[in-house]
Amino acid sequence: MTWGDGMAKHFTMTQRRWETVKSNKTTLVGLALSCLILLITVFAPVLAPFDPDEQHLDETMSPPGKFILGTDEFGRDILSRIVVASRTSISIGLSSILFAAVIGVPVGILAGYKGGGIDSIITRGVDIIMSIPSLLIGIIVVAALGPGPYKVTVAISLAYIPRFIRLARGSALSLKGKEFILSAKSIGSKDSRIIFVHFLPNILGDIVVMATLWVAVAIRIEANLSFLGIGVQPPTASWGSMIGSGVNFLFSAPWVPLFPGLAILISIFAFNLLGDGIRDVIDPKLS
Amino acid sequence: MQLDHANHLIHIKQLKKYYPITAGIFSRVVNHVKAVDGVNLTIYQGETLGLVGESGCGKSTLGRVILRLEESSEGRVIFEGQDLSELSPDKMRRMRRKMQIIFQDPYSSLDPRKTVGHIIGEPLIVNSTENMRERSERVTQLMEEVGLRPEYVSRYPHEFSGGQRQRIGIARALALYPKFIVFDEPVSALDVSIQSQVINLLRELQRAHQLTYLFIAHDLGVVKYISNRIAVMYLGRIVEVGSNHTITQKPLQPYTQALVAAVPIPNPKLQRGRDRVRLEGDVPSPIDPPPGCHFHNRCPKAMNVCLKKIPDLIEIEPDHLVRCFLYQ
């Protein structure tokens, strides 16, 4: 096989990576769970046994039984609401972190690689934004733009861009002294190529692991904003707002806040396992 | 090999590289590390110029500043009549294909996430000179040339030994048909048995491609084996330049004499009978070097004038430059 034989090379690479995934049980579990969650998100309206907004007023707060996971204070089926709410929560969690990473990582690498004035300006900016609690940034942005799922996504992204900048900058700094970066420069590579072809693949492991953790935090921030009434507006369900309103019944009807909480727990767990797995797969030393 | 002295490839004039030391919240510059302090050198077409000196004397920095991998603080590097420091970043980028560098550490000089084929082929991608098919042919050819089996093309750097990795780096440097290659201690990290293999490979490649080398090392034995001329550096300054024979047989500058005396002779009788100059102490800090001649505090022949004035690098016989008051 020669190097130019692109198809064959790609095949063996993919094969090699798939072997890594298969050999690692936790990665497989993470992958399976994440796929399941995404499928539920996509087919939510079909999967939900009831209309998530329909109020069964004679059966409010009924424990799990006829309604598989019980009903809430308005008699709405909790399972249906969790299934439909996955669309809001998962999409806000994933898209806000993805957006923040796409903006933050290249900027962070640039700061770490170039150093000097560019680095000082970017780092100071990051410090300023990081000094404001992310919930407060969310409140400010939503106050300026108004509530709604897209605006919440923007707000969470803004809060997480500086974290990605800081993370990418740190990783880039540790790579900057490596001679393969100088080599890339000496063969005439442009800075953009050095950043995306040499820095990015080498720090992607760190980024992916942190990003999967931050998806979880993003889901939580969305929950907080919705709980404060400035996130996703009722009656649209999100896991955060379900917990928020259910917390009042923690002792009298624990199933109301418990099951949406479990949904968050399981998805975060799945994304973290998947993140760890991705890190192993993209590292040639472990394949 | 006969050197064509009329034909110089690189002219280095008063080259300086100072690293600022800052303090306080406003990053006030309080002092400088004078890594390269006014170097003048000429590198002739097709020669190997060895550059020796102790660790921290600035020889690696000099190599990088010549290639403009680090910007110089002052001075000029003239490559084929072109002043490199005047080139725009874009023009400099296009100039880079003519000059390459091989690093000391074969472990950090290759991107761990790229296959060998990608690493060697990357210079071709960056300079988009070939299509994919020509590129893969060239990669195969380069791997054979440096003694790597072309079957290894889709392996990753961590699957290779130090010597093989250094060969990968050499293949990458050769990909663009450069004229000039800086070797920054290319064999210091390798086993002695592998060192000679790599050095012989470098000689073969030089002959085959009419390459010009700047060979940086702290081991005079290795430099003596490969160089046509040798330059000796001490604390950012060149103290003696001459032909290989001159420097290794009749060194004049006391520092060079000490360096030459430190190379062991593989004959115990001769070794014992040698009249040796031994150096005491360490290299002084380049932040605050001794006044006058930097070497005066370790020099066995120091005179009063050495404390006060800096000696010039002067040509005391054809092609032999010495920086020392003993010969002025």
Coordinates of C-alpha atoms in Angstrom, one line a residue:
Chain A
M1 CA 0.0 0.0 0.0
T2 CA 1.4 3.4 -0.8
W3 CA 0.7 6.6 0.8
G4 CA -1.2 8.1 -2.1
D5 CA -3.6 5.3 -1.9
G6 CA -6.1 7.4 0.0
M7 CA -9.0 5.0 0.2
A8 CA -7.0 2.1 1.6
K9 CA -5.3 4.4 4.1
H10 CA -8.5 5.8 5.2
F11 CA -10.0 2.4 5.6
T12 CA -7.2 1.1 7.8
M13 CA -7.2 4.3 9.9
T14 CA -11.0 4.0 10.5
Q15 CA -10.6 0.3 11.2
R16 CA -7.8 0.9 13.6
R17 CA -9.9 3.5 15.4
W18 CA -13.0 1.3 15.5
E19 CA -10.8 -1.4 17.2
T20 CA -9.9 1.1 19.9
V21 CA -13.6 1.8 20.5
K22 CA -14.5 -1.8 20.6
S23 CA -11.7 -2.7 23.0
N24 CA -13.0 -0.2 25.5
K25 CA -16.2 -1.1 27.3
T26 CA -16.9 2.3 28.8
T27 CA -16.5 4.0 25.4
L28 CA -19.0 1.6 23.9
V29 CA -21.5 2.3 26.7
G30 CA -21.0 6.0 26.3
L31 CA -21.4 5.8 22.5
A32 CA -24.6 3.6 22.8
L33 CA -26.1 5.9 25.5
S34 CA -25.3 9.0 23.5
C35 CA -26.9 7.6 20.3
L36 CA -29.9 6.5 22.3
I37 CA -30.3 10.0 23.7
L38 CA -29.9 11.6 20.3
L39 CA -32.5 9.2 18.8
I40 CA -35.0 10.1 21.6
T41 CA -34.3 13.8 20.9
V42 CA -35.0 13.4 17.2
F43 CA -38.1 11.2 17.6
A44 CA -39.5 12.8 20.7
P45 CA -43.0 13.6 19.5
V46 CA -43.5 10.1 18.2
L47 CA -42.1 8.5 21.4
A48 CA -44.0 10.5 23.9
P49 CA -47.0 8.5 25.1
F50 CA -49.1 11.6 25.9
D51 CA -49.3 15.2 24.7
P52 CA -46.6 16.8 27.0
D53 CA -48.8 19.9 27.6
E54 CA -52.1 18.1 28.2
Q55 CA -53.4 18.6 31.7
H56 CA -55.0 15.5 33.3
L57 CA -56.6 17.7 36.0
D58 CA -58.2 14.8 38.0
E59 CA -54.9 13.0 38.2
T60 CA -52.4 15.7 39.4
M61 CA -49.3 14.5 41.1
S62 CA -50.2 10.9 40.7
P63 CA -47.2 8.6 41.5
P64 CA -45.7 6.4 38.9
G65 CA -48.1 3.7 37.8
K66 CA -50.7 4.4 35.1
F67 CA -48.5 7.3 33.9
I68 CA -45.2 5.5 33.8
L69 CA -43.2 8.2 35.7
G70 CA -46.2 9.9 37.3
T71 CA -47.7 13.3 36.7
D72 CA -46.8 16.8 37.9
E73 CA -48.8 19.4 39.7
F74 CA -50.9 20.2 36.6
G75 CA -51.5 16.5 35.8
R76 CA -49.1 16.5 32.9
D77 CA -47.3 13.2 32.1
I78 CA -43.7 13.5 33.3
L79 CA -42.3 10.8 30.9
S80 CA -43.8 12.7 27.9
R81 CA -42.4 16.0 29.2
I82 CA -38.9 14.5 29.8
V83 CA -38.9 13.0 26.3
V84 CA -40.0 16.2 24.6
A85 CA -37.9 18.4 26.9
S86 CA -34.8 16.5 25.8
R87 CA -35.0 18.5 22.6
T88 CA -34.6 21.8 24.4
S89 CA -32.1 20.8 27.0
I90 CA -29.8 18.6 24.8
S91 CA -29.9 21.0 21.9
I92 CA -29.2 24.1 24.0
G93 CA -26.4 22.2 25.9
L94 CA -24.7 20.8 22.8
S95 CA -25.1 23.8 20.5
S96 CA -24.0 26.4 23.0
I97 CA -20.8 24.5 23.9
L98 CA -20.1 23.7 20.3
F99 CA -20.5 27.3 19.4
A100 CA -18.3 28.4 22.3
A101 CA -15.6 25.9 21.3
V102 CA -15.6 26.9 17.6
I103 CA -15.0 30.6 18.6
G104 CA -12.9 30.1 21.7
V105 CA -10.4 27.4 20.7
P106 CA -8.8 29.1 17.7
V107 CA -8.6 32.4 19.6
G108 CA -7.0 30.6 22.6
I109 CA -4.5 28.9 20.4
L110 CA -3.7 32.2 18.6
A111 CA -3.1 33.8 22.0
G112 CA -0.9 31.0 23.3
Y113 CA 1.1 30.7 20.0
K114 CA 1.6 34.3 19.2
G115 CA 2.1 35.6 22.8
G116 CA 3.1 39.3 23.3
G117 CA 0.5 42.0 22.8
I118 CA -2.2 39.8 21.2
D119 CA -2.0 37.4 24.1
S120 CA -2.2 40.2 26.7
I121 CA -5.3 41.7 25.1
I122 CA -7.1 38.4 24.7
T123 CA -6.1 37.3 28.2
R124 CA -7.3 40.5 29.9
G125 CA -10.6 40.3 28.0
V126 CA -11.0 36.7 29.2
D127 CA -10.3 37.7 32.8
I128 CA -12.9 40.4 32.6
I129 CA -15.6 38.1 31.3
M130 CA -14.6 35.3 33.6
S131 CA -15.0 37.6 36.6
I132 CA -18.7 37.8 36.0
P133 CA -20.6 34.7 37.0
S134 CA -21.9 32.8 34.0
L135 CA -25.5 33.0 35.4
L136 CA -25.2 36.8 35.5
I137 CA -24.0 36.9 31.9
G138 CA -27.0 34.8 31.0
I139 CA -29.3 37.2 32.8
I140 CA -27.7 40.2 31.1
V141 CA -27.9 38.7 27.6
V142 CA -31.4 37.5 28.0
A143 CA -32.4 40.9 29.4
A144 CA -30.9 42.6 26.3
L145 CA -32.2 40.1 23.7
G146 CA -35.3 38.7 25.4
P147 CA -36.0 35.1 26.4
G148 CA -36.2 32.1 24.1
P149 CA -34.1 29.0 23.4
Y150 CA -31.8 30.7 20.8
K151 CA -31.0 33.6 23.1
V152 CA -30.3 31.3 26.0
T153 CA -27.9 29.4 23.7
V154 CA -26.1 32.6 22.8
A155 CA -25.9 33.6 26.5
I156 CA -24.4 30.3 27.5
S157 CA -21.9 30.4 24.6
L158 CA -20.8 33.9 25.6
A159 CA -20.2 32.6 29.1
Y160 CA -18.1 29.6 27.9
I161 CA -16.1 31.3 25.1
P162 CA -13.6 32.6 27.7
R163 CA -13.2 29.2 29.3
F164 CA -12.4 27.6 26.0
I165 CA -9.9 30.4 25.2
R166 CA -8.2 29.9 28.5
L167 CA -8.1 26.1 28.1
A168 CA -6.8 26.2 24.5
R169 CA -4.3 28.9 25.4
G170 CA -2.8 26.8 28.2
S171 CA -2.6 23.7 26.0
A172 CA -1.1 25.7 23.1
L173 CA 1.5 27.2 25.5
S174 CA 2.7 23.8 26.4
L175 CA 3.0 22.8 22.8
K176 CA 4.6 26.1 21.6
G177 CA 8.1 25.1 22.6
K178 CA 7.9 21.8 20.8
E179 CA 10.1 21.8 17.8
F180 CA 7.6 20.4 15.4
I181 CA 5.8 23.7 15.5
L182 CA 9.1 25.5 14.5
S183 CA 9.5 22.8 11.8
A184 CA 6.1 23.7 10.5
K185 CA 7.1 27.3 10.3
S186 CA 10.4 26.5 8.7
I187 CA 8.8 24.7 5.8
G188 CA 6.8 27.8 5.1
S189 CA 3.4 27.1 6.8
K190 CA 1.1 30.0 7.3
D191 CA 0.0 30.7 10.9
S192 CA -3.6 29.6 10.1
R193 CA -2.2 26.2 9.0
I194 CA 0.0 25.9 12.1
I195 CA -3.0 26.6 14.3
F196 CA -5.5 24.3 12.6
V197 CA -3.3 21.5 11.3
H198 CA -0.7 21.2 14.1
F199 CA -2.0 22.8 17.3
L200 CA -5.6 21.8 17.0
P201 CA -5.3 18.0 16.6
N202 CA -2.8 17.9 19.4
I203 CA -4.9 19.7 21.9
L204 CA -8.3 18.3 20.8
G205 CA -8.1 15.6 23.4
D206 CA -8.1 18.1 26.3
I207 CA -10.8 20.2 24.6
V208 CA -13.2 17.3 24.0
V209 CA -12.9 16.0 27.6
M210 CA -13.6 19.5 29.0
A211 CA -16.3 20.2 26.5
T212 CA -18.3 17.1 27.4
L213 CA -18.1 18.2 31.1
W214 CA -19.2 21.7 30.1
V215 CA -22.2 20.4 28.2
A216 CA -23.5 19.2 31.5
V217 CA -22.9 22.6 33.1
A218 CA -24.6 24.3 30.1
I219 CA -27.7 22.1 30.7
R220 CA -27.6 23.2 34.3
I221 CA -27.3 26.9 33.4
E222 CA -30.2 26.6 31.0
A223 CA -32.1 25.0 34.0
N224 CA -31.2 27.9 36.2
L225 CA -32.3 30.5 33.7
S226 CA -35.5 28.7 33.0
F227 CA -36.0 28.4 36.8
L228 CA -35.6 32.1 37.1
G229 CA -38.2 32.5 34.4
I230 CA -35.9 34.1 31.8
G231 CA -35.0 31.0 29.9
V232 CA -37.3 28.7 28.0
Q233 CA -40.8 30.0 28.5
P234 CA -43.6 27.8 29.8
P235 CA -45.4 25.7 28.7
T236 CA -42.4 24.5 26.7
A237 CA -40.7 21.9 28.8
S238 CA -37.0 21.8 29.6
W239 CA -35.4 19.5 32.1
G240 CA -34.2 22.5 34.1
S241 CA -37.6 24.1 34.4
M242 CA -39.1 20.8 35.3
I243 CA -36.7 20.4 38.2
G244 CA -37.2 24.0 39.1
S245 CA -40.9 23.8 39.5
G246 CA -40.7 20.2 40.9
V247 CA -38.3 21.1 43.8
N248 CA -41.3 22.4 45.8
F249 CA -42.7 18.9 45.9
L250 CA -39.4 17.1 46.7
F251 CA -40.9 15.5 49.8
S252 CA -44.6 15.2 48.9
A253 CA -44.1 14.0 45.3
P254 CA -40.4 13.2 44.8
W255 CA -41.0 11.8 41.3
V256 CA -41.8 15.2 39.9
P257 CA -38.2 16.7 40.2
L258 CA -36.4 13.3 40.5
F259 CA -37.0 11.9 37.0
P260 CA -35.9 15.1 35.0
G261 CA -32.8 15.1 37.3
L262 CA -32.1 11.5 36.4
A263 CA -32.4 12.4 32.7
I264 CA -29.8 15.1 33.1
L265 CA -27.6 12.7 35.1
I266 CA -27.8 10.0 32.5
S267 CA -27.1 12.3 29.5
I268 CA -24.1 14.0 31.3
F269 CA -22.8 10.5 32.2
A270 CA -23.2 9.4 28.6
F271 CA -21.4 12.5 27.1
N272 CA -18.5 12.2 29.6
L273 CA -17.9 8.6 28.7
L274 CA -18.1 9.4 25.1
G275 CA -15.7 12.3 25.5
D276 CA -13.1 10.1 27.3
G277 CA -13.5 7.6 24.4
I278 CA -13.0 10.2 21.7
R279 CA -9.8 11.4 23.4
D280 CA -8.5 7.8 23.3
V281 CA -9.5 7.3 19.7
I282 CA -7.9 10.4 18.3
D283 CA -4.6 9.7 20.1
P284 CA -2.4 7.6 17.8
K285 CA -0.3 6.4 20.7
L286 CA -3.3 4.6 22.2
S287 CA -4.7 3.2 18.9
Chain B
M1 CA 36.7 19.1 -1.2
Q2 CA 37.9 22.3 -2.7
L3 CA 36.0 25.3 -1.4
D4 CA 34.9 28.0 -3.7
H5 CA 35.6 31.1 -1.6
A6 CA 34.4 33.5 -4.1
N7 CA 31.0 32.0 -3.8
H8 CA 29.5 32.7 -0.5
L9 CA 25.9 31.6 0.3
I10 CA 25.3 33.5 3.5
H11 CA 26.8 36.6 5.0
I12 CA 26.0 37.4 8.6
K13 CA 26.7 40.9 9.7
Q14 CA 26.6 42.1 13.3
L15 CA 23.8 39.8 14.1
K16 CA 22.3 40.3 17.6
K17 CA 19.6 38.6 19.5
Y18 CA 18.8 40.1 22.9
Y19 CA 15.9 38.6 25.0
P20 CA 14.5 41.3 27.3
I21 CA 14.1 40.6 31.0
T22 CA 11.0 42.4 32.3
A23 CA 9.9 43.2 35.8
G24 CA 7.1 44.9 37.6
I25 CA 3.4 45.3 36.5
F26 CA 4.2 47.4 33.5
S27 CA 6.7 44.8 32.2
R28 CA 9.6 47.3 32.4
V29 CA 12.7 46.0 30.6
V30 CA 15.4 45.8 33.3
N31 CA 18.1 43.9 31.4
H32 CA 18.8 41.7 28.4
V33 CA 20.0 38.1 27.9
K34 CA 22.6 38.7 25.2
A35 CA 22.2 35.3 23.5
V36 CA 23.8 36.4 20.2
D37 CA 26.0 39.5 20.5
G38 CA 27.3 40.8 17.3
V39 CA 28.1 37.8 15.2
N40 CA 29.9 38.1 11.8
L41 CA 30.2 35.0 9.7
T42 CA 30.4 33.9 6.1
I43 CA 29.1 30.5 5.0
Y44 CA 30.4 29.4 1.6
Q45 CA 28.5 27.4 -1.0
G46 CA 28.8 23.7 -0.5
E47 CA 30.7 23.7 2.7
T48 CA 30.0 22.4 6.2
L49 CA 30.6 25.1 8.8
G50 CA 30.8 23.6 12.3
L51 CA 29.7 25.8 15.1
V52 CA 30.9 24.7 18.6
G53 CA 30.6 26.1 22.1
E54 CA 29.4 25.2 25.5
S55 CA 25.8 24.8 26.4
G56 CA 24.1 28.2 26.7
C57 CA 26.6 30.1 24.6
G58 CA 23.9 31.0 22.0
K59 CA 24.8 28.7 19.2
S60 CA 21.3 27.3 18.8
T61 CA 19.8 30.7 19.0
L62 CA 22.2 31.8 16.3
G63 CA 21.0 29.0 14.0
R64 CA 17.4 30.0 14.6
V65 CA 18.0 33.7 14.1
I66 CA 19.8 33.0 10.8
L67 CA 16.7 31.2 9.5
R68 CA 14.5 33.9 11.0
L69 CA 12.6 31.4 13.0
E70 CA 13.3 34.0 15.7
E71 CA 13.5 37.6 14.8
S72 CA 16.9 39.2 15.3
S73 CA 17.3 42.3 17.5
E74 CA 19.9 43.8 15.2
G75 CA 22.1 43.0 12.2
R76 CA 21.6 41.4 8.9
V77 CA 21.6 38.0 7.3
I78 CA 22.2 38.1 3.6
F79 CA 21.2 34.9 1.8
E80 CA 22.1 34.7 -1.9
G81 CA 22.4 38.5 -2.0
Q82 CA 19.0 39.0 -0.3
D83 CA 18.7 40.6 3.1
L84 CA 16.4 38.3 4.9
S85 CA 15.5 40.8 7.6
E86 CA 14.0 43.1 5.0
L87 CA 11.7 40.5 3.5
S88 CA 8.0 40.8 4.2
P89 CA 6.5 37.9 6.2
D90 CA 4.9 36.6 3.0
K91 CA 8.2 36.7 1.0
M92 CA 10.1 35.2 3.9
R93 CA 7.6 32.3 3.9
R94 CA 8.3 31.6 0.2
M95 CA 12.1 31.9 0.9
R96 CA 11.9 29.2 3.6
R97 CA 12.0 26.4 1.1
K98 CA 15.6 27.1 0.4
M99 CA 16.7 26.8 4.0
Q100 CA 15.8 24.1 6.5
I101 CA 16.6 23.0 10.0
I102 CA 17.0 19.7 11.8
F103 CA 16.5 19.8 15.6
Q104 CA 18.3 18.0 18.4
D105 CA 15.3 16.3 19.9
P106 CA 13.9 13.7 17.5
Y107 CA 11.0 13.2 19.8
S108 CA 9.5 16.7 19.9
S109 CA 10.4 17.6 16.3
L110 CA 7.8 15.4 14.7
D111 CA 4.0 16.0 15.1
P112 CA 2.8 13.0 17.1
R113 CA -0.6 13.1 15.4
K114 CA 0.6 12.8 11.9
T115 CA 1.8 9.8 9.9
V116 CA 5.3 9.6 8.6
G117 CA 4.0 10.1 5.1
H118 CA 2.1 13.2 6.1
I119 CA 5.1 14.6 7.9
I120 CA 7.5 14.1 5.0
G121 CA 4.9 15.2 2.4
E122 CA 3.8 18.3 4.3
P123 CA 6.4 20.7 2.9
L124 CA 5.0 19.7 -0.5
I125 CA 1.4 20.4 0.5
V126 CA 2.3 23.7 2.1
N127 CA 4.1 24.9 -1.0
S128 CA 1.6 23.1 -3.3
T129 CA 4.2 22.1 -5.9
E130 CA 2.9 18.6 -6.7
N131 CA -0.3 16.8 -7.1
M132 CA -1.2 13.9 -4.8
R133 CA 0.3 11.2 -7.0
E134 CA 3.7 13.0 -7.5
R135 CA 3.7 13.8 -3.8
S136 CA 3.4 10.2 -2.8
E137 CA 6.1 9.2 -5.2
R138 CA 8.4 11.9 -3.8
V139 CA 7.7 10.8 -0.3
T140 CA 8.7 7.2 -1.2
Q141 CA 11.8 8.5 -2.9
L142 CA 12.8 10.6 0.1
M143 CA 12.2 7.7 2.5
E144 CA 14.5 5.5 0.5
E145 CA 17.1 8.2 0.2
V146 CA 17.4 8.6 4.0
G147 CA 17.2 4.8 4.6
L148 CA 13.7 4.3 5.8
R149 CA 11.5 1.5 4.4
P150 CA 8.7 3.0 2.3
E151 CA 6.3 0.5 3.9
Y152 CA 6.4 2.6 7.1
V153 CA 4.7 5.5 5.4
S154 CA 1.4 5.2 7.4
R155 CA 3.1 4.7 10.8
Y156 CA 3.2 7.3 13.5
P157 CA 6.4 8.8 14.9
H158 CA 6.1 7.0 18.3
E159 CA 6.6 3.7 16.5
F160 CA 10.2 4.7 15.5
S161 CA 13.5 4.8 17.3
G162 CA 15.5 8.0 17.8
G163 CA 17.7 7.4 14.8
Q164 CA 14.8 6.6 12.6
R165 CA 13.0 9.7 13.7
Q166 CA 16.0 11.9 13.0
R167 CA 15.9 10.3 9.5
I168 CA 12.3 11.3 9.1
G169 CA 13.2 14.9 10.0
I170 CA 16.0 14.8 7.4
A171 CA 13.6 13.5 4.8
R172 CA 11.2 16.4 5.6
A173 CA 14.0 18.9 5.3
L174 CA 15.1 17.6 1.9
A175 CA 11.6 17.5 0.4
L176 CA 11.8 21.1 -1.0
Y177 CA 15.3 20.7 -2.4
P178 CA 16.8 23.3 0.0
K179 CA 20.3 24.8 -0.5
F180 CA 21.1 25.4 3.1
I181 CA 20.4 23.2 6.2
V182 CA 21.0 24.1 9.8
F183 CA 21.7 21.1 12.0
D184 CA 21.0 22.0 15.6
E185 CA 22.9 19.3 17.5
P186 CA 21.4 16.6 15.3
V187 CA 23.1 13.6 16.8
S188 CA 23.5 14.7 20.5
A189 CA 20.4 12.8 21.5
L190 CA 21.4 9.6 19.7
D191 CA 23.4 6.5 20.7
V192 CA 27.1 6.7 19.5
S193 CA 26.6 3.8 17.1
I194 CA 23.6 5.6 15.5
Q195 CA 25.5 8.9 15.5
S196 CA 28.0 7.8 12.9
Q197 CA 25.3 6.3 10.7
V198 CA 23.4 9.6 10.7
I199 CA 26.5 11.7 10.1
N200 CA 27.6 9.5 7.2
L201 CA 24.1 9.9 5.8
L202 CA 24.4 13.7 6.1
R203 CA 27.7 13.6 4.2
E204 CA 26.2 11.5 1.4
L205 CA 23.3 13.8 1.0
Q206 CA 25.5 16.8 0.9
R207 CA 27.5 15.3 -1.9
A208 CA 24.4 14.2 -3.8
H209 CA 22.6 17.5 -3.5
Q210 CA 25.4 20.1 -3.2
L211 CA 24.0 21.2 0.1
T212 CA 25.5 23.8 2.4
Y213 CA 25.5 22.9 6.1
L214 CA 25.7 24.8 9.4
F215 CA 26.4 22.1 11.9
I216 CA 25.9 23.1 15.5
A217 CA 27.3 20.8 18.2
H218 CA 29.0 21.0 21.6
D219 CA 31.0 17.9 20.7
L220 CA 34.2 19.0 18.9
G221 CA 34.9 15.4 17.9
V222 CA 31.7 15.2 15.8
V223 CA 32.2 18.6 14.3
K224 CA 35.8 17.8 13.4
Y225 CA 34.6 14.7 11.5
I226 CA 32.1 16.5 9.3
S227 CA 33.2 20.1 9.0
N228 CA 35.3 22.0 6.4
R229 CA 35.6 25.0 8.6
I230 CA 34.9 25.5 12.3
A231 CA 33.6 28.5 14.2
V232 CA 33.9 28.6 18.0
M233 CA 31.4 30.6 20.0
Y234 CA 31.6 31.8 23.6
L235 CA 28.9 33.8 25.3
G236 CA 27.2 35.1 22.2
R237 CA 30.4 36.0 20.3
I238 CA 32.5 34.2 17.8
V239 CA 36.0 33.8 19.2
E240 CA 37.8 31.9 16.4
V241 CA 37.0 30.8 12.9
G242 CA 39.2 28.7 10.7
S243 CA 39.6 25.6 8.6
N244 CA 39.0 22.3 10.3
H245 CA 42.8 21.6 10.3
T246 CA 43.7 25.0 11.7
I247 CA 41.2 24.9 14.6
T248 CA 41.8 21.3 15.6
Q249 CA 45.6 21.3 15.1
K250 CA 46.8 24.8 15.8
P251 CA 44.1 26.7 17.7
L252 CA 45.2 30.1 18.9
Q253 CA 42.5 31.5 21.1
P254 CA 42.9 30.1 24.7
Y255 CA 39.2 29.0 24.8
T256 CA 39.5 27.0 21.5
Q257 CA 42.7 25.5 22.9
A258 CA 40.9 24.3 26.0
L259 CA 38.1 22.9 23.9
V260 CA 40.5 21.0 21.6
A261 CA 42.4 19.7 24.6
A262 CA 39.1 18.4 26.1
V263 CA 38.6 16.0 23.1
P264 CA 40.0 12.6 24.2
I265 CA 42.6 10.9 22.0
P266 CA 41.9 7.2 21.5
N267 CA 45.5 6.4 22.5
P268 CA 46.2 6.2 26.3
K269 CA 49.9 7.0 25.9
L270 CA 49.4 10.1 23.9
Q271 CA 46.4 11.1 26.0
R272 CA 48.6 10.9 29.2
G273 CA 51.5 12.8 27.7
R274 CA 49.3 15.7 26.5
D275 CA 49.9 19.2 27.6
R276 CA 46.3 20.1 28.5
V277 CA 44.7 23.4 29.2
R278 CA 41.9 22.9 31.7
L279 CA 39.1 25.4 32.2
E280 CA 37.9 26.2 35.7
G281 CA 34.4 27.3 36.6
D282 CA 31.2 27.7 34.5
V283 CA 30.2 29.9 31.6
P284 CA 29.2 33.2 33.1
S285 CA 25.6 34.4 32.8
P286 CA 24.8 36.0 29.5
I287 CA 22.7 38.5 31.4
D288 CA 25.7 40.0 33.0
P289 CA 28.8 38.9 31.1
P290 CA 32.3 39.9 32.3
P291 CA 33.4 43.3 30.9
G292 CA 36.0 43.3 28.2
C293 CA 36.8 40.0 26.8
H294 CA 34.0 37.7 28.1
F295 CA 36.5 34.9 28.6
H296 CA 39.0 36.8 30.8
N297 CA 37.9 35.4 34.1
R298 CA 38.5 31.8 33.0
C299 CA 41.4 32.4 30.7
P300 CA 44.8 31.1 31.8
K301 CA 46.6 33.9 29.7
A302 CA 44.4 36.8 30.8
M303 CA 46.1 40.2 30.7
N304 CA 45.2 43.6 32.1
V305 CA 43.8 44.8 28.8
C306 CA 41.4 41.9 28.6
L307 CA 39.4 43.3 31.5
K308 CA 38.9 46.7 29.9
K309 CA 38.4 46.3 26.2
I310 CA 36.7 43.9 23.9
P311 CA 39.1 42.3 21.4
D312 CA 38.1 42.4 17.7
L313 CA 37.7 39.4 15.5
I314 CA 40.7 39.9 13.2
E315 CA 42.1 37.8 10.3
I316 CA 45.6 36.9 11.4
E317 CA 46.3 34.6 8.5
P318 CA 44.2 33.8 5.4
D319 CA 40.9 32.3 6.5
H320 CA 41.8 32.3 10.2
L321 CA 40.0 34.8 12.4
V322 CA 40.8 35.1 16.1
R323 CA 39.3 37.3 18.8
C324 CA 42.1 37.7 21.3
F325 CA 44.6 40.4 22.5
L326 CA 47.5 37.9 22.4
Y327 CA 47.5 38.2 18.6
Q328 CA 46.7 41.9 18.1

